[in-house]
Amino acid sequence: MQSMTVKPMWDGFGVEITGIDLSKPDTETQDKVVELFHLHGAVVVRDQNLNPEQQMAFTERFGEPETNTRLEYTYPGEPRIYVISNKKVGGKDIGDYQAGLGWHTDSSYLEKPAMCTMLHALEVPAEGSDTLLADLCAAYRALPEETQRKIDNLKIHHSYQALMDMKGVTLSDKQKAELPDVVHPMVRTHPADGRKALWVSTGTTRGVIGMENPEGLELIQKMVTHATSEPFVHAHKWRKGDVLIWDNRCTLHRGTPFDVSKYVRLVHRSWVKGDRPV
Ligand code: SIN
């Protein structure tokens, strides 16, 4: 196993790893990173240069890679990698540069949402484009006990169609049938150690089961506002070569804008399938 330096990224959330090379087929080192990931909410491994094949080999150490529902910006020949970029080749966009600008947890519209998301930065703007991560366990712990009791058994209605409606995308009947609405708990228990997360999101949410709207949607928004308030949010400032992996079971995340007329951003994203939230 390669020796690694592990440091806390932020107070009580996330770790930074240096001194290893993930492109090597060294599963022992990679599995140590996976172990840290399950306990810390997010991991950044600095100074990497992974081709798509190497990124997918590392992704597979976390579990089974998830496919993408929108294929137009996936990497040629590797549809499990989604290209986030404002770069053009031959006058054509090679990626989606506006992926994930609102607070969300990935694929919460699926019965089994993605467990983790991995972003590998190949080109980074000199300013802007931070990825923000909200620590949903700290957000849950900070709620008054009475609020925790009130929300502990609530369930949220999530919908892929709601997300696509918001983006102005019309779904075919086949897509609608393949991605039916789902119901998930508002408070999610992490399988690694039983910690609880305030598992709310925006974009896919239609309301709270057993509650009328607007009260249901207002409650979700109130919880998102709490979870994404200053004490729980951490900004990842990108360096070229970073591999950032976050745990969707206990975080919300969002991208932030940058000056697309001045800078290029090129990031390769992969996902790992998850379990049904409990
Ligand atoms: C995402 O939400 O998948 C991407 C976030 C980012 O581009 O920083």
PDB file of N, CA, C and O in Angstrom, residues 71-100:
ATOM      1  N   LEU A  71     -27.426  11.393 -22.183  1.00  0.00           N
ATOM      2  CA  LEU A  71     -26.204  10.857 -22.790  1.00  0.00           C
ATOM      3  C   LEU A  71     -25.447  11.865 -23.648  1.00  0.00           C
ATOM      4  O   LEU A  71     -24.295  11.639 -24.010  1.00  0.00           O
ATOM      5  N   GLU A  72     -26.081  13.019 -23.926  1.00  0.00           N
ATOM      6  CA  GLU A  72     -25.463  13.920 -24.915  1.00  0.00           C
ATOM      7  C   GLU A  72     -24.114  14.483 -24.490  1.00  0.00           C
ATOM      8  O   GLU A  72     -23.301  14.836 -25.337  1.00  0.00           O
ATOM      9  N   TYR A  73     -23.857  14.555 -23.174  1.00  0.00           N
ATOM     10  CA  TYR A  73     -22.569  15.086 -22.727  1.00  0.00           C
ATOM     11  C   TYR A  73     -21.693  14.028 -22.047  1.00  0.00           C
ATOM     12  O   TYR A  73     -20.824  14.356 -21.249  1.00  0.00           O
ATOM     13  N   THR A  74     -21.937  12.769 -22.356  1.00  0.00           N
ATOM     14  CA  THR A  74     -21.073  11.749 -21.766  1.00  0.00           C
ATOM     15  C   THR A  74     -19.796  11.629 -22.596  1.00  0.00           C
ATOM     16  O   THR A  74     -19.747  12.058 -23.752  1.00  0.00           O
ATOM     17  N   TYR A  75     -18.757  11.045 -22.001  1.00  0.00           N
ATOM     18  CA  TYR A  75     -17.448  10.956 -22.659  1.00  0.00           C
ATOM     19  C   TYR A  75     -17.536   9.946 -23.814  1.00  0.00           C
ATOM     20  O   TYR A  75     -18.044   8.838 -23.626  1.00  0.00           O
ATOM     21  N   PRO A  76     -17.009  10.305 -24.988  1.00  0.00           N
ATOM     22  CA  PRO A  76     -17.116   9.381 -26.127  1.00  0.00           C
ATOM     23  C   PRO A  76     -16.512   8.004 -25.784  1.00  0.00           C
ATOM     24  O   PRO A  76     -15.363   7.921 -25.362  1.00  0.00           O
ATOM     25  N   GLY A  77     -17.319   6.978 -25.909  1.00  0.00           N
ATOM     26  CA  GLY A  77     -16.840   5.615 -25.633  1.00  0.00           C
ATOM     27  C   GLY A  77     -16.910   5.227 -24.156  1.00  0.00           C
ATOM     28  O   GLY A  77     -16.656   4.077 -23.812  1.00  0.00           O
ATOM     29  N   GLU A  78     -17.231   6.175 -23.267  1.00  0.00           N
ATOM     30  CA  GLU A  78     -17.353   5.840 -21.834  1.00  0.00           C
ATOM     31  C   GLU A  78     -18.567   6.576 -21.252  1.00  0.00           C
ATOM     32  O   GLU A  78     -18.448   7.637 -20.625  1.00  0.00           O
ATOM     33  N   PRO A  79     -19.791   6.047 -21.514  1.00  0.00           N
ATOM     34  CA  PRO A  79     -21.017   6.769 -21.111  1.00  0.00           C
ATOM     35  C   PRO A  79     -21.227   6.866 -19.604  1.00  0.00           C
ATOM     36  O   PRO A  79     -22.150   7.542 -19.156  1.00  0.00           O
ATOM     37  N   ARG A  80     -20.358   6.219 -18.814  1.00  0.00           N
ATOM     38  CA  ARG A  80     -20.497   6.347 -17.353  1.00  0.00           C
ATOM     39  C   ARG A  80     -19.798   7.610 -16.851  1.00  0.00           C
ATOM     40  O   ARG A  80     -19.931   7.973 -15.697  1.00  0.00           O
ATOM     41  N   ILE A  81     -19.057   8.270 -17.749  1.00  0.00           N
ATOM     42  CA  ILE A  81     -18.437   9.554 -17.379  1.00  0.00           C
ATOM     43  C   ILE A  81     -19.196  10.691 -18.037  1.00  0.00           C
ATOM     44  O   ILE A  81     -19.400  10.701 -19.255  1.00  0.00           O
ATOM     45  N   TYR A  82     -19.627  11.641 -17.206  1.00  0.00           N
ATOM     46  CA  TYR A  82     -20.354  12.820 -17.679  1.00  0.00           C
ATOM     47  C   TYR A  82     -19.365  13.975 -17.709  1.00  0.00           C
ATOM     48  O   TYR A  82     -18.620  14.191 -16.749  1.00  0.00           O
ATOM     49  N   VAL A  83     -19.341  14.695 -18.818  1.00  0.00           N
ATOM     50  CA  VAL A  83     -18.361  15.768 -18.986  1.00  0.00           C
ATOM     51  C   VAL A  83     -19.006  17.094 -18.565  1.00  0.00           C
ATOM     52  O   VAL A  83     -20.026  17.508 -19.124  1.00  0.00           O
ATOM     53  N   ILE A  84     -18.398  17.747 -17.566  1.00  0.00           N
ATOM     54  CA  ILE A  84     -18.873  19.062 -17.120  1.00  0.00           C
ATOM     55  C   ILE A  84     -17.855  20.069 -17.630  1.00  0.00           C
ATOM     56  O   ILE A  84     -16.698  20.084 -17.186  1.00  0.00           O
ATOM     57  N   SER A  85     -18.248  20.850 -18.619  1.00  0.00           N
ATOM     58  CA  SER A  85     -17.275  21.759 -19.232  1.00  0.00           C
ATOM     59  C   SER A  85     -17.955  22.806 -20.099  1.00  0.00           C
ATOM     60  O   SER A  85     -19.038  22.576 -20.636  1.00  0.00           O
ATOM     61  N   ASN A  86     -17.255  23.951 -20.234  1.00  0.00           N
ATOM     62  CA  ASN A  86     -17.696  24.971 -21.193  1.00  0.00           C
ATOM     63  C   ASN A  86     -16.805  24.924 -22.433  1.00  0.00           C
ATOM     64  O   ASN A  86     -16.865  25.810 -23.272  1.00  0.00           O
ATOM     65  N   LYS A  87     -15.981  23.878 -22.535  1.00  0.00           N
ATOM     66  CA  LYS A  87     -15.019  23.767 -23.631  1.00  0.00           C
ATOM     67  C   LYS A  87     -15.733  23.392 -24.930  1.00  0.00           C
ATOM     68  O   LYS A  87     -16.690  22.616 -24.908  1.00  0.00           O
ATOM     69  N   LYS A  88     -15.225  23.941 -26.037  1.00  0.00           N
ATOM     70  CA  LYS A  88     -15.779  23.567 -27.353  1.00  0.00           C
ATOM     71  C   LYS A  88     -14.675  22.907 -28.157  1.00  0.00           C
ATOM     72  O   LYS A  88     -13.523  23.334 -28.098  1.00  0.00           O
ATOM     73  N   VAL A  89     -15.030  21.880 -28.915  1.00  0.00           N
ATOM     74  CA  VAL A  89     -14.070  21.281 -29.844  1.00  0.00           C
ATOM     75  C   VAL A  89     -14.746  21.295 -31.211  1.00  0.00           C
ATOM     76  O   VAL A  89     -15.875  20.820 -31.352  1.00  0.00           O
ATOM     77  N   GLY A  90     -14.060  21.898 -32.193  1.00  0.00           N
ATOM     78  CA  GLY A  90     -14.648  22.036 -33.534  1.00  0.00           C
ATOM     79  C   GLY A  90     -15.941  22.837 -33.487  1.00  0.00           C
ATOM     80  O   GLY A  90     -16.897  22.507 -34.199  1.00  0.00           O
ATOM     81  N   GLY A  91     -16.002  23.843 -32.608  1.00  0.00           N
ATOM     82  CA  GLY A  91     -17.187  24.700 -32.496  1.00  0.00           C
ATOM     83  C   GLY A  91     -18.338  24.056 -31.743  1.00  0.00           C
ATOM     84  O   GLY A  91     -19.417  24.633 -31.614  1.00  0.00           O
ATOM     85  N   LYS A  92     -18.146  22.859 -31.234  1.00  0.00           N
ATOM     86  CA  LYS A  92     -19.239  22.133 -30.554  1.00  0.00           C
ATOM     87  C   LYS A  92     -18.949  21.978 -29.066  1.00  0.00           C
ATOM     88  O   LYS A  92     -17.813  21.675 -28.685  1.00  0.00           O
ATOM     89  N   ASP A  93     -19.967  22.181 -28.216  1.00  0.00           N
ATOM     90  CA  ASP A  93     -19.796  21.967 -26.769  1.00  0.00           C
ATOM     91  C   ASP A  93     -19.444  20.511 -26.510  1.00  0.00           C
ATOM     92  O   ASP A  93     -20.129  19.617 -27.019  1.00  0.00           O
ATOM     93  N   ILE A  94     -18.409  20.285 -25.690  1.00  0.00           N
ATOM     94  CA  ILE A  94     -18.104  18.875 -25.359  1.00  0.00           C
ATOM     95  C   ILE A  94     -18.765  18.470 -24.050  1.00  0.00           C
ATOM     96  O   ILE A  94     -18.754  17.306 -23.683  1.00  0.00           O
ATOM     97  N   GLY A  95     -19.297  19.447 -23.324  1.00  0.00           N
ATOM     98  CA  GLY A  95     -19.880  19.103 -22.024  1.00  0.00           C
ATOM     99  C   GLY A  95     -21.003  20.041 -21.634  1.00  0.00           C
ATOM    100  O   GLY A  95     -21.380  20.949 -22.377  1.00  0.00           O
ATOM    101  N   ASP A  96     -21.494  19.798 -20.427  1.00  0.00           N
ATOM    102  CA  ASP A  96     -22.585  20.552 -19.848  1.00  0.00           C
ATOM    103  C   ASP A  96     -21.918  21.411 -18.770  1.00  0.00           C
ATOM    104  O   ASP A  96     -21.411  20.883 -17.802  1.00  0.00           O
ATOM    105  N   TYR A  97     -21.878  22.728 -18.947  1.00  0.00           N
ATOM    106  CA  TYR A  97     -21.123  23.493 -17.949  1.00  0.00           C
ATOM    107  C   TYR A  97     -22.005  23.977 -16.807  1.00  0.00           C
ATOM    108  O   TYR A  97     -21.528  24.508 -15.823  1.00  0.00           O
ATOM    109  N   GLN A  98     -23.318  23.742 -16.914  1.00  0.00           N
ATOM    110  CA  GLN A  98     -24.227  24.232 -15.884  1.00  0.00           C
ATOM    111  C   GLN A  98     -24.780  23.094 -15.040  1.00  0.00           C
ATOM    112  O   GLN A  98     -25.854  23.235 -14.464  1.00  0.00           O
ATOM    113  N   ALA A  99     -24.061  21.966 -14.979  1.00  0.00           N
ATOM    114  CA  ALA A  99     -24.599  20.819 -14.223  1.00  0.00           C
ATOM    115  C   ALA A  99     -24.655  21.170 -12.744  1.00  0.00           C
ATOM    116  O   ALA A  99     -23.651  21.575 -12.166  1.00  0.00           O
ATOM    117  N   GLY A 100     -25.823  21.029 -12.158  1.00  0.00           N
ATOM    118  CA  GLY A 100     -25.922  21.093 -10.697  1.00  0.00           C
ATOM    119  C   GLY A 100     -25.685  22.438 -10.046  1.00  0.00           C
ATOM    120  O   GLY A 100     -24.963  22.506  -9.060  1.00  0.00           O
TER     121      GLY A 100
END
